């Protein structure tokens, strides 16, 4: 999603007009129009400011799959289906024991 579309969606969801958002964010209304129409790309601070004024926070989240240790998947795929089931049952027993000890 483009920055302009993101700003427009946030603004509309909050029920604000461009003029109202401009007042809240202390940004000229024509700038909001340019951003929403894709004619101007806002910098990070401007984008965060407009979204915050719309009641939305800009949060940076790692992409799915980043930082995942895939070696466990490879090792598990080397096992037979029976071995995988035994491993899963052993893990379930372990979790059950931990739960019983906590209560």
PDB file of C-alpha atoms in Angstrom, residues 1-11 21 24-27 31-32 34-36 38 40-60:
ATOM      1  CA  UNK A   1       0.000   0.000   0.000  1.00  0.00           C
ATOM      2  CA  UNK A   2       1.346   3.430  -0.871  1.00  0.00           C
ATOM      3  CA  UNK A   3       1.877   6.079   1.791  1.00  0.00           C
ATOM      4  CA  UNK A   4      -0.850   8.242   0.255  1.00  0.00           C
ATOM      5  CA  UNK A   5      -3.383   5.441   0.300  1.00  0.00           C
ATOM      6  CA  UNK A   6      -2.429   4.620   3.866  1.00  0.00           C
ATOM      7  CA  UNK A   7      -2.995   8.237   4.947  1.00  0.00           C
ATOM      8  CA  UNK A   8      -6.311   8.450   3.097  1.00  0.00           C
ATOM      9  CA  UNK A   9      -7.570   5.186   4.592  1.00  0.00           C
ATOM     10  CA  UNK A  10      -6.579   6.251   8.119  1.00  0.00           C
ATOM     11  CA  UNK A  11      -8.181   9.670   7.639  1.00  0.00           C
ATOM     12  CA  UNK A  21      -6.570  16.382   9.527  1.00  0.00           C
ATOM     13  CA  UNK A  24      -4.790  18.357  13.855  1.00  0.00           C
ATOM     14  CA  UNK A  25      -1.427  17.510  12.285  1.00  0.00           C
ATOM     15  CA  UNK A  26      -0.447  21.148  11.708  1.00  0.00           C
ATOM     16  CA  UNK A  27       0.190  20.488   8.028  1.00  0.00           C
ATOM     17  CA  UNK A  31       0.104  18.898   1.239  1.00  0.00           C
ATOM     18  CA  UNK A  32      -2.331  16.239   2.441  1.00  0.00           C
ATOM     19  CA  UNK A  34      -0.745  15.884  -2.731  1.00  0.00           C
ATOM     20  CA  UNK A  35       0.215  12.971  -0.476  1.00  0.00           C
ATOM     21  CA  UNK A  36      -3.144  11.225  -0.832  1.00  0.00           C
ATOM     22  CA  UNK A  38       0.367  10.128  -4.835  1.00  0.00           C
ATOM     23  CA  UNK A  40       4.060  13.746  -3.078  1.00  0.00           C
ATOM     24  CA  UNK A  41       5.807  11.062  -1.041  1.00  0.00           C
ATOM     25  CA  UNK A  42       5.980  12.018   2.634  1.00  0.00           C
ATOM     26  CA  UNK A  43       9.038  11.439   4.759  1.00  0.00           C
ATOM     27  CA  UNK A  44       8.714   9.058   7.689  1.00  0.00           C
ATOM     28  CA  UNK A  45       8.088  11.820  10.251  1.00  0.00           C
ATOM     29  CA  UNK A  46       5.345  13.385   8.144  1.00  0.00           C
ATOM     30  CA  UNK A  47       3.678  10.030   7.564  1.00  0.00           C
ATOM     31  CA  UNK A  48       3.817   9.177  11.273  1.00  0.00           C
ATOM     32  CA  UNK A  49       2.444  12.621  12.165  1.00  0.00           C
ATOM     33  CA  UNK A  50      -0.517  12.342   9.768  1.00  0.00           C
ATOM     34  CA  UNK A  51      -1.343   8.825  10.887  1.00  0.00           C
ATOM     35  CA  UNK A  52      -1.088   9.739  14.570  1.00  0.00           C
ATOM     36  CA  UNK A  53      -3.437  12.686  13.990  1.00  0.00           C
ATOM     37  CA  UNK A  54      -5.836  10.158  12.408  1.00  0.00           C
ATOM     38  CA  UNK A  55      -5.659   7.950  15.479  1.00  0.00           C
ATOM     39  CA  UNK A  56      -3.355   5.366  13.913  1.00  0.00           C
ATOM     40  CA  UNK A  57       0.195   4.502  14.939  1.00  0.00           C
ATOM     41  CA  UNK A  58       2.901   3.544  12.511  1.00  0.00           C
ATOM     42  CA  UNK A  59       4.593   0.414  13.831  1.00  0.00           C
ATOM     43  CA  UNK A  60       7.564  -1.324  12.240  1.00  0.00           C
TER      44      UNK A  60
END
